[in-house]
Coordinates of N, CA and C and ligand atoms in Angstrom, one line a residue:
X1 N 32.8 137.3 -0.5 CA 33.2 138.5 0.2 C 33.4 138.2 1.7
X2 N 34.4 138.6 2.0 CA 35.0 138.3 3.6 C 34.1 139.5 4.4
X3 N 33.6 139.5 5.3 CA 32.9 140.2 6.3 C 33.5 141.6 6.9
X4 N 32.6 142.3 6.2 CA 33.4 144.1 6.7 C 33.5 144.1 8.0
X5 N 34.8 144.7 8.1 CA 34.7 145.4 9.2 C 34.2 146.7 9.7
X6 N 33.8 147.1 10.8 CA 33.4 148.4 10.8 C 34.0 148.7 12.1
X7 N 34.6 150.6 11.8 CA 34.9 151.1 13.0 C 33.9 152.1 13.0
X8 N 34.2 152.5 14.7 CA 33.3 153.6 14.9 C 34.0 154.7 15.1
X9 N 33.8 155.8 14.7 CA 34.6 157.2 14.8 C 33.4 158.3 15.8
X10 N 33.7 158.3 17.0 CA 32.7 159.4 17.8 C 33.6 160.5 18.7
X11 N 32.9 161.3 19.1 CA 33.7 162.6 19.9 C 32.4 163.6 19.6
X12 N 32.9 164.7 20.4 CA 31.6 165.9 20.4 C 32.0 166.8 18.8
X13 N 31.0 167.5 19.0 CA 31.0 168.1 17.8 C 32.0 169.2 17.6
X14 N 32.7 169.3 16.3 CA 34.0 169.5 16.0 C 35.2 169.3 16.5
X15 N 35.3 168.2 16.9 CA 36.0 167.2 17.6 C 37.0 167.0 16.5
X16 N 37.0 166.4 15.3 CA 37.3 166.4 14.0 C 36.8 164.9 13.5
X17 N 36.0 164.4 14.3 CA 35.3 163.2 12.8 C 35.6 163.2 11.6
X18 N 34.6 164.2 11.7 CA 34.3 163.9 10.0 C 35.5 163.9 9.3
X19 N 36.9 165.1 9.7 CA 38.3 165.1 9.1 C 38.6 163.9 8.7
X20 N 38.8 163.0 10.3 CA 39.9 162.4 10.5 C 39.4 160.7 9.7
X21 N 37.6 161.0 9.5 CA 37.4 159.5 8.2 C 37.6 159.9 6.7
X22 N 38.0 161.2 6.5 CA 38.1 161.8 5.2 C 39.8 161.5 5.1
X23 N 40.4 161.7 6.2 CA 41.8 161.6 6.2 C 42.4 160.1 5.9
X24 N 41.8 159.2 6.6 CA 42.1 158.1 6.9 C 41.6 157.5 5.7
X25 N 40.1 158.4 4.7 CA 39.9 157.3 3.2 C 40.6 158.0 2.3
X26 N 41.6 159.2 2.4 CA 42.2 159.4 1.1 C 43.4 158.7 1.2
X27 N 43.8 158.2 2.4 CA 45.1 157.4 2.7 C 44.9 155.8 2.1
X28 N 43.5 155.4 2.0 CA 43.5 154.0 1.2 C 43.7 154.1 -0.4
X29 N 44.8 153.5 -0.4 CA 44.5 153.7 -2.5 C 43.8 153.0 -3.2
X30 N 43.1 152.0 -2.5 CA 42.5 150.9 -3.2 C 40.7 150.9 -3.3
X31 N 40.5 151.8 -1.8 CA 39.6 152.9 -2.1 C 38.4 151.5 -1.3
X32 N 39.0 150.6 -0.1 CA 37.9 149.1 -0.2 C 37.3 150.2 1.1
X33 N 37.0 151.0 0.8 CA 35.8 151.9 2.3 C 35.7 152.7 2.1
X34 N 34.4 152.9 3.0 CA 32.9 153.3 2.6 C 32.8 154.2 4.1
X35 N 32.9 155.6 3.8 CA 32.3 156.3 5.2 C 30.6 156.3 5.2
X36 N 30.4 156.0 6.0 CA 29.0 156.0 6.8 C 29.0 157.4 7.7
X37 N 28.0 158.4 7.4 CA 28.0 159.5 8.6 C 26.7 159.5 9.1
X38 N 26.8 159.4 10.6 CA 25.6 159.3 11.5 C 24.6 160.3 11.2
X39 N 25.2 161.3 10.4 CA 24.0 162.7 10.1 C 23.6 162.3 9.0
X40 N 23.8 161.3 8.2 CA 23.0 161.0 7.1 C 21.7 160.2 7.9
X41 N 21.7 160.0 9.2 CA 20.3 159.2 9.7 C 19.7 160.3 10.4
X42 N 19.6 161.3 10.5 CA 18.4 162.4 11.4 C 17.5 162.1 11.0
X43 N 16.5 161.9 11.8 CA 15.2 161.6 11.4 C 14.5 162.4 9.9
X44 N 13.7 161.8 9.1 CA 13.0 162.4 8.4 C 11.9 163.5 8.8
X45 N 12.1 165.0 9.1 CA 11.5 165.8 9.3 C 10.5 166.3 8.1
X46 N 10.0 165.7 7.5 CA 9.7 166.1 6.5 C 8.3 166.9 6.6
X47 N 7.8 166.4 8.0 CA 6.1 167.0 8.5 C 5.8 168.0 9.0
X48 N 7.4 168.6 9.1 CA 7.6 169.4 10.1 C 7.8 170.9 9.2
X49 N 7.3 172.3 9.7 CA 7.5 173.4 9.0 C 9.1 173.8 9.4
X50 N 9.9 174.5 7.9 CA 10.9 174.9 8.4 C 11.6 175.7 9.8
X51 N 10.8 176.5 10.5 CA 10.7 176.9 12.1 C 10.6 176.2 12.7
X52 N 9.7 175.0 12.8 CA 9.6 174.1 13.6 C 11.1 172.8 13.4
X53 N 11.4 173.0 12.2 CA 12.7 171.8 12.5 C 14.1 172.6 13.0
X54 N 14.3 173.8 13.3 CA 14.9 174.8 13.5 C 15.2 174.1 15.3
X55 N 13.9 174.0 15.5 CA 13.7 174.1 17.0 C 14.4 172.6 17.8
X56 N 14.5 171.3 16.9 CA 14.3 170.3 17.1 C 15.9 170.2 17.9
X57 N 16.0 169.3 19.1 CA 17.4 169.2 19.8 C 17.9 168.1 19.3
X58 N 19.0 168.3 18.2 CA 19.9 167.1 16.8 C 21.1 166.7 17.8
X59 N 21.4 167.3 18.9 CA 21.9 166.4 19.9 C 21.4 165.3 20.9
X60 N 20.0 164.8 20.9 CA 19.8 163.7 21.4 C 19.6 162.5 21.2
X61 N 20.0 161.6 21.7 CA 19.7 160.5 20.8 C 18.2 160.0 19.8
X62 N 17.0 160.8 20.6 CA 16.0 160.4 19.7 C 15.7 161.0 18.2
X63 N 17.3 162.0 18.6 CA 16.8 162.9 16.9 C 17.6 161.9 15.7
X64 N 18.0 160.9 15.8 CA 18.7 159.6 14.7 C 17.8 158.8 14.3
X65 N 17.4 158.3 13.5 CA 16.7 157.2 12.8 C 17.8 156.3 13.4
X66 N 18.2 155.2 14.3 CA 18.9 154.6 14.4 C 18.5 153.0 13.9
X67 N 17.3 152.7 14.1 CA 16.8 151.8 13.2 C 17.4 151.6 11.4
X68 N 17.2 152.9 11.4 CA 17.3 152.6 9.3 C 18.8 152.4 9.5
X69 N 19.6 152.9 10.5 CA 21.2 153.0 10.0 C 21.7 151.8 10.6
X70 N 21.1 150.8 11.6 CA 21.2 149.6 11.7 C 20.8 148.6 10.5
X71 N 20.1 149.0 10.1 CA 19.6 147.9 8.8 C 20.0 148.1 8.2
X72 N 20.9 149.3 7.7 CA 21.7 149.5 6.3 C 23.3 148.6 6.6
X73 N 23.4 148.8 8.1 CA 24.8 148.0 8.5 C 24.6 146.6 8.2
X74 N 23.6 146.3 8.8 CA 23.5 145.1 8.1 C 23.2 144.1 7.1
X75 N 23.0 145.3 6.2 CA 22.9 145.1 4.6 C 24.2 145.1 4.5
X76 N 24.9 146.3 4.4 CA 26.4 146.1 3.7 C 27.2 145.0 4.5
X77 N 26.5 144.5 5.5 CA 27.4 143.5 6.1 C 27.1 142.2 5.5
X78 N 26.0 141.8 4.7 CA 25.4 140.5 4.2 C 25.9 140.8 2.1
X79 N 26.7 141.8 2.3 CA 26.5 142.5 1.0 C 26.3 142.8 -0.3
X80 N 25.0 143.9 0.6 CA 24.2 144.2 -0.5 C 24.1 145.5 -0.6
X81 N 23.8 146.2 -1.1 CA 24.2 147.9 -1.9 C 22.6 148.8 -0.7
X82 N 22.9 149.6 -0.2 CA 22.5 150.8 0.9 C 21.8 152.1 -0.8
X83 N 20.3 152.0 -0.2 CA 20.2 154.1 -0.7 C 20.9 154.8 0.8
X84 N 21.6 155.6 0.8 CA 22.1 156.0 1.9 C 21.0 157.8 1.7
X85 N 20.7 157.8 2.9 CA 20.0 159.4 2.9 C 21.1 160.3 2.6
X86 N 20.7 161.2 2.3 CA 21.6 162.8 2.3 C 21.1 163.9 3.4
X87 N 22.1 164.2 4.0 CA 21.5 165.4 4.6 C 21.9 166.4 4.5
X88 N 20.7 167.7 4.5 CA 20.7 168.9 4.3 C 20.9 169.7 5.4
X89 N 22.1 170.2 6.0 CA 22.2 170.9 7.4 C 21.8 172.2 7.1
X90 N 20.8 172.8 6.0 CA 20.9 174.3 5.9 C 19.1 173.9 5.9
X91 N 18.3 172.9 5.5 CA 17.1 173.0 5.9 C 17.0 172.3 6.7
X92 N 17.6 171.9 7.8 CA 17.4 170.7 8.4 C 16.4 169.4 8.3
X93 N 16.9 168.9 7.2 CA 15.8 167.4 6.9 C 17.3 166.7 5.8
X94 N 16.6 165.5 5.5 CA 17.3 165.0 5.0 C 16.6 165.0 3.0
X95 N 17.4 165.5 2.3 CA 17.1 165.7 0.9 C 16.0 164.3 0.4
X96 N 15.9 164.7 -0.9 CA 14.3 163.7 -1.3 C 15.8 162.3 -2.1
X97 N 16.6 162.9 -2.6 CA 17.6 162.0 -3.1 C 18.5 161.3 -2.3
X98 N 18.7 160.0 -2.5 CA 19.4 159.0 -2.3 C 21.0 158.7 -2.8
X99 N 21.5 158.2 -2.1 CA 22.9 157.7 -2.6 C 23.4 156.2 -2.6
X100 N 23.3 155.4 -3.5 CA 23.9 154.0 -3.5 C 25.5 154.0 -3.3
X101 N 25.2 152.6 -1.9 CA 26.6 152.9 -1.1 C 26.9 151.1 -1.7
X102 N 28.0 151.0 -1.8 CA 28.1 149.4 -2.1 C 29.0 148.7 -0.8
X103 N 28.9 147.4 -1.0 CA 29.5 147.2 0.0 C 31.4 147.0 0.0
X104 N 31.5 147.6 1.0 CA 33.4 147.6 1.1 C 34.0 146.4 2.1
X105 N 35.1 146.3 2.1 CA 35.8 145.4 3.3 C 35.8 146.6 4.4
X106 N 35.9 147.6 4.3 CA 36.5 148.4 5.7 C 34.7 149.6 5.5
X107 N 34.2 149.8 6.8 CA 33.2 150.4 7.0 C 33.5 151.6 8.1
X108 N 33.5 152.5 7.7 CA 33.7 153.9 8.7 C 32.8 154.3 9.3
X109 N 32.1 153.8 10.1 CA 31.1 155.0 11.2 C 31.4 156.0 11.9
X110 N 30.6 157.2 11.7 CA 31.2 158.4 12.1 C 30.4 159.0 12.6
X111 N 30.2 159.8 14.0 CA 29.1 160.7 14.4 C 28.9 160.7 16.0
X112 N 28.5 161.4 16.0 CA 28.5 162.2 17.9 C 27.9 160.9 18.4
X113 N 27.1 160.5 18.2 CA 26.5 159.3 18.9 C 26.3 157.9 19.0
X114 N 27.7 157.5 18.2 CA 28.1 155.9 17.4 C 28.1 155.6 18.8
X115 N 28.7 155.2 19.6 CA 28.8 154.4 21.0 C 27.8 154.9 21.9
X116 N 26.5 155.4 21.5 CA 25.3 155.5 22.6 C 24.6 154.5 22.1
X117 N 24.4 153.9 21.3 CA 23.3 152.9 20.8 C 24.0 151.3 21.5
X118 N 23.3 150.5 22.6 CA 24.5 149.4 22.6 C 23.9 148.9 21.0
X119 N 23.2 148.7 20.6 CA 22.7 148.0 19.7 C 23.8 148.4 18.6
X120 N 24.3 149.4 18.2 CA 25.7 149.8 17.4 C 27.1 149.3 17.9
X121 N 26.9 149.8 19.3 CA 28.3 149.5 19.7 C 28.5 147.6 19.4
X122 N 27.9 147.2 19.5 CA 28.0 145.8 19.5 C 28.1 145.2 17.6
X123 N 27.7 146.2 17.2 CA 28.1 146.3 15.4 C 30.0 146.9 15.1
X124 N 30.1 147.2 15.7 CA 31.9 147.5 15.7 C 33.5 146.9 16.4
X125 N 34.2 147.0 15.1 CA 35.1 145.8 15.9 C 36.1 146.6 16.4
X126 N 35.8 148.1 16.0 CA 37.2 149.0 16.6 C 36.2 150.2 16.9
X127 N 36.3 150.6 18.3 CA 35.7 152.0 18.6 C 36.5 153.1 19.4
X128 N 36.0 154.5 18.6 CA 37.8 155.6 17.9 C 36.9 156.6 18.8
X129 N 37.6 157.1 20.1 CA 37.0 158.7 20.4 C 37.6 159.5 19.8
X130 N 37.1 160.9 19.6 CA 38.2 161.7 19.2 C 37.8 162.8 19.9
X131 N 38.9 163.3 21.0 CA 38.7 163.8 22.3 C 39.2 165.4 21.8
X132 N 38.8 166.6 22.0 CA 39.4 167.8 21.5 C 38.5 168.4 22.6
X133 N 39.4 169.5 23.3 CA 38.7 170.4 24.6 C 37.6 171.4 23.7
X134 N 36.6 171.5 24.8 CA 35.2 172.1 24.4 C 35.7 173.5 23.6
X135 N 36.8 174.0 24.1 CA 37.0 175.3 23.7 C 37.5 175.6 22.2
X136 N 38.0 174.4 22.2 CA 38.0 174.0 20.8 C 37.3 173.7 19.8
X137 N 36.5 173.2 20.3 CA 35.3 172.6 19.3 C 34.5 173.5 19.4
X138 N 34.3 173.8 20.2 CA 32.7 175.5 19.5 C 33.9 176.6 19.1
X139 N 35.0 176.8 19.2 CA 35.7 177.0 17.7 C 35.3 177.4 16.4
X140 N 36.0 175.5 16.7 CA 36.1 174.9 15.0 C 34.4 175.1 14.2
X141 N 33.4 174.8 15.6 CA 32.1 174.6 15.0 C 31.6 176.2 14.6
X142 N 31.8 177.2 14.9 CA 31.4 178.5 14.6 C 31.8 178.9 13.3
X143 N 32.9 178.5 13.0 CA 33.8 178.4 12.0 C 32.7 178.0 11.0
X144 N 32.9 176.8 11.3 CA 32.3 175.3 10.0 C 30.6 175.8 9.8
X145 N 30.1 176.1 11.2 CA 28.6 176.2 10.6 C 28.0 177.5 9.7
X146 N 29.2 178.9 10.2 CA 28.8 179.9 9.5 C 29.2 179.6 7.7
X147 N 30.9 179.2 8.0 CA 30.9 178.9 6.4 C 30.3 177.9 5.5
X148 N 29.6 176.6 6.2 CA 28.6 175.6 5.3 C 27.6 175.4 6.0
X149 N 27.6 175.7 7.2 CA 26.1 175.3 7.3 C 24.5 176.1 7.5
X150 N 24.8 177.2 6.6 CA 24.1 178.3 6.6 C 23.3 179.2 7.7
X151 N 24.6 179.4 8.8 CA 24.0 179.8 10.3 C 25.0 181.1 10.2
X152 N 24.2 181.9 11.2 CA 24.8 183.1 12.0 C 25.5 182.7 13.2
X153 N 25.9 183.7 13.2 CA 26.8 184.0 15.1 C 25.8 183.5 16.3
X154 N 24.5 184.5 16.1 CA 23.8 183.9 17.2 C 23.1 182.8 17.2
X155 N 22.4 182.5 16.0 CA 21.6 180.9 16.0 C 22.7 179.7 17.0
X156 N 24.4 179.9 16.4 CA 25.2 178.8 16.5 C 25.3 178.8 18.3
X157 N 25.3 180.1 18.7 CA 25.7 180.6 20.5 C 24.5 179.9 21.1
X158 N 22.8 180.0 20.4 CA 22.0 180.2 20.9 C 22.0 178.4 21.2
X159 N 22.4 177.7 19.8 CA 22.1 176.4 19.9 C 23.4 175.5 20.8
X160 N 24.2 176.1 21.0 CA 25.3 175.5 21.6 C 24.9 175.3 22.8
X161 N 24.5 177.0 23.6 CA 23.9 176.6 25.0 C 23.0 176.0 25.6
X162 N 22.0 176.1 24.4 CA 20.4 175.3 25.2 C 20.6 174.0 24.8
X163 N 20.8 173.1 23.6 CA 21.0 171.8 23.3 C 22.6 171.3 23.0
X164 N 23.7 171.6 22.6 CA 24.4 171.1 22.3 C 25.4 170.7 23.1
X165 N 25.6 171.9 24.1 CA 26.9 171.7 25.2 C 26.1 170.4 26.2
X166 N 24.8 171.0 27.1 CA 24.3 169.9 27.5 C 23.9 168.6 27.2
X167 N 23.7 168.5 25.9 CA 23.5 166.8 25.6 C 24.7 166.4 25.1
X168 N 25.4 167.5 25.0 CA 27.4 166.3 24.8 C 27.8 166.2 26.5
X169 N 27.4 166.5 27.4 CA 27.6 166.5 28.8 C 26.7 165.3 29.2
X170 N 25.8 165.1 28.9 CA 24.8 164.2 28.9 C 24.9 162.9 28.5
X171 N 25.2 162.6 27.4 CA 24.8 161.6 26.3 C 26.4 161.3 25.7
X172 N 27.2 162.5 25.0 CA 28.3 161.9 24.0 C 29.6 162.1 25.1
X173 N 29.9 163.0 26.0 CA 31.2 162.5 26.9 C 31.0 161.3 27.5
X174 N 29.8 160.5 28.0 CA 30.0 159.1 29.0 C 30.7 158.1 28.0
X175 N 30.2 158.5 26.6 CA 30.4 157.3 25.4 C 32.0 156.8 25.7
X176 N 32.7 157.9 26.2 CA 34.4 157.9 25.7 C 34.6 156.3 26.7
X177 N 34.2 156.3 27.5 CA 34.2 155.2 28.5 C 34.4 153.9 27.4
X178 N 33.8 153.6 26.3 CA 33.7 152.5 25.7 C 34.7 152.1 24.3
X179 N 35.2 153.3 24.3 CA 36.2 153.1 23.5 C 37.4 152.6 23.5
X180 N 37.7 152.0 22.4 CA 39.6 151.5 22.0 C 40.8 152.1 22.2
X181 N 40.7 153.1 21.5 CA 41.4 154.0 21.1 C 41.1 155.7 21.5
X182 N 41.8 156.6 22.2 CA 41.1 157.7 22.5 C 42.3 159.1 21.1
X183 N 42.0 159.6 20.7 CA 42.8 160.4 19.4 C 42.7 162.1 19.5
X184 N 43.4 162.5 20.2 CA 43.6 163.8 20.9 C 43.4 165.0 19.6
X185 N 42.9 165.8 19.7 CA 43.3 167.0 18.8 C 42.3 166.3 17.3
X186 N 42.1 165.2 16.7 CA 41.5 164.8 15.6 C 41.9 165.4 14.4
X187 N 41.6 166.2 13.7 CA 41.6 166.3 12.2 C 42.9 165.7 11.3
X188 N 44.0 166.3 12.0 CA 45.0 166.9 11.3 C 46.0 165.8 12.8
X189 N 45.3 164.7 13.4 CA 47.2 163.9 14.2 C 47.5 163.3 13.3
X190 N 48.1 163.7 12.2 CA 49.0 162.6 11.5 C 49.7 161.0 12.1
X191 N 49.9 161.1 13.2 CA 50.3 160.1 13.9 C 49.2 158.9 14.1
X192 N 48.0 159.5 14.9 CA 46.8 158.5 14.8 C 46.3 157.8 13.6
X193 N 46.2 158.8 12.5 CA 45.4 158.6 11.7 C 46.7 157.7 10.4
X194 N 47.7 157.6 10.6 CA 49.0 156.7 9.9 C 48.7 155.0 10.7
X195 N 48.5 154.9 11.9 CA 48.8 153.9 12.3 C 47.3 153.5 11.9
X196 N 45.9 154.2 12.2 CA 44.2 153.6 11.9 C 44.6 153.0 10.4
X197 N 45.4 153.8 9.6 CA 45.5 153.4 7.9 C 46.5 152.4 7.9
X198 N 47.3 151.9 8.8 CA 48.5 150.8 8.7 C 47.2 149.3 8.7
X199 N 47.0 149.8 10.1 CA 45.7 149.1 10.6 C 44.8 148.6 9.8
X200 N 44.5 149.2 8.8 CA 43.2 149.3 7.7 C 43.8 148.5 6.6
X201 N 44.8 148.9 6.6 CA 45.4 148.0 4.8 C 46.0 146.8 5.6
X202 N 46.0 146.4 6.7 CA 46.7 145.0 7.0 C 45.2 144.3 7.4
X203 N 44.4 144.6 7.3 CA 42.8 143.9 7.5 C 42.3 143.8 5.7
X204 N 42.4 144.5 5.0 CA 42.2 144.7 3.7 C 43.1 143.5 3.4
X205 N 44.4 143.6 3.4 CA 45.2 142.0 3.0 C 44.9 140.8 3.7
X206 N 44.7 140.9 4.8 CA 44.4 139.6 5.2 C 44.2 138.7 4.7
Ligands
ADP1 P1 33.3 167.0 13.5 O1 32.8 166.1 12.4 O2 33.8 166.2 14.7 O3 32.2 167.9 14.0 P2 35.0 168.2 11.6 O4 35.9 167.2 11.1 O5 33.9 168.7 10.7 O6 34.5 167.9 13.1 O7 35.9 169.5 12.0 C1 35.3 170.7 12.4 C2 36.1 171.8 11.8 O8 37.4 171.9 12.3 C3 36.3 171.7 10.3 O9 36.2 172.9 9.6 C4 37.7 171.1 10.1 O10 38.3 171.5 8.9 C5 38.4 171.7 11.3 N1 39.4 170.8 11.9 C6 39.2 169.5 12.2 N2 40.3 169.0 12.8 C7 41.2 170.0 12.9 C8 42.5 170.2 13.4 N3 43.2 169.2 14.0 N4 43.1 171.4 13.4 C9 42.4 172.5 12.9 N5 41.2 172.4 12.3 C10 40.6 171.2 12.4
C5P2 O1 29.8 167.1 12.4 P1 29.1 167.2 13.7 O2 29.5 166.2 14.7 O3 29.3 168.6 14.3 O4 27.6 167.0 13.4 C1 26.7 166.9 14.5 C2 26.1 168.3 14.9 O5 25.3 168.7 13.9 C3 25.3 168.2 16.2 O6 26.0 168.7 17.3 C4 24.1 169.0 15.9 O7 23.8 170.1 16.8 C5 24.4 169.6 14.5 N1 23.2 169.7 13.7 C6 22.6 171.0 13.4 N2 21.5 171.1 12.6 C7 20.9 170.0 12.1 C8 21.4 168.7 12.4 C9 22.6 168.6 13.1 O8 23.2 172.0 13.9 N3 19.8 170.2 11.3
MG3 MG1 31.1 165.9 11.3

């Protein structure tokens, strides 16, 4: 097995990530990749009472197990098959069940904080911002968290202002600096996301 590649997919929240690796893997027909999502590594809260993991700021970098999701990259990079965690965004922890990930030629990393770790960034051979105005994205995110992620109007306002807007001002806008490619609007550029999959199947044949 020839040595995966992996890209990184980052931008602030509802930026369209998660879309635009969902978009980009129904465009492979052969199916050689594997999304990886950075929220499958939030720390294991498991000690923690449901109020108290309520409280926790999931926008800083210390709230990632970044260790476990480095050792899994480097599993599927030597390849060998990942339990990938699952996570629960309605209790905030990550579920007691596992997911076997196997290893693919093409590796999708996806998540607000792929290019803050150098220890990651130095794991990727293509790194993808996906840049969408803030007005947009607490939006799309009001949207997305009332209908899946089992939140109200005000939990989402309350968590945007005290932790979220701040640690993407903080921590996930400087990341844009280190990127390849910058991908305007995300979910739905058909344009970007044609040429990442042209891209993807001419590394797949190689
Ligand atoms: P992220 O993973 O960056 O937080 P998502 O991909 O989950 O963002 O997108 C957030 C929400 O916005 C989702 O409900 C998604 O369907 C929607 N969305 C994503 N991209 C677009 C787009 N270009 N136009 C309209 N809605 C979009
Ligand atoms: O898909 P998206 O990039 O929006 O996922 C990351 C976001 O998930 C973070 O901005 C964080 O605030 C949110 N999150 C949350 N509750 C959790 C874990 C993450 O609201 N328990
Ligand atoms: Mg997402």
């Amino acid at each position: 097995m020839k040595k995966p590649i992996i890209i990184g997919i980052t931008g602030g929240t509802g930026s369209g990530k998660s879309t635009v690796s969902k978009e980009i893997y129904k465009s492979i027909e052969d199916k050689n990749v594997v999304i990886i999502e950075q929220d499958s590594y939030y720390k294991d809260q498991s000690h923690l009472t449901f109020d108290e993991r309520k409280k926790t700021n999931y926008d800083h970098p210390f709230a990632f197990d970044n260790d476990l999701l480095i050792e899994h990259l480097n599993m599927l990079m030597e390849g060998k098959a990942i339990e990938k965690p699952i996570y629960d965004f309605e209790i905030h922890n990550r579920k007691k069940e596992t997911v076997t990930v196997c290893p693919k030629d093409i590796i999708i990393l996806e998540g607000i904080l792929i290019l803050y770790d150098e220890r990651i960034r130095n794991l990727l051979d293509i790194k993808i911002f996906v840049d969408t105005d803030s007005d947009v994205r607490v939006i799309r995110r009001i949207t997305r968290d009332l209908q899946e992620r089992g939140r109200n109007l005000n939990s989402v306002i309350d968590q945007y202002m005290s932790t979220v807007r701040p640690a993407h001002m903080q921590f996930i806008e400087p990341t844009k600096k280190y990127a390849d490619i910058i991908i305007p609007e995300g979910g739905y550029n058909k344009v970007a996301i044609d040429i990442m999959v042209t891209k993807i199947k001419s590394i797949i044949n190689e």
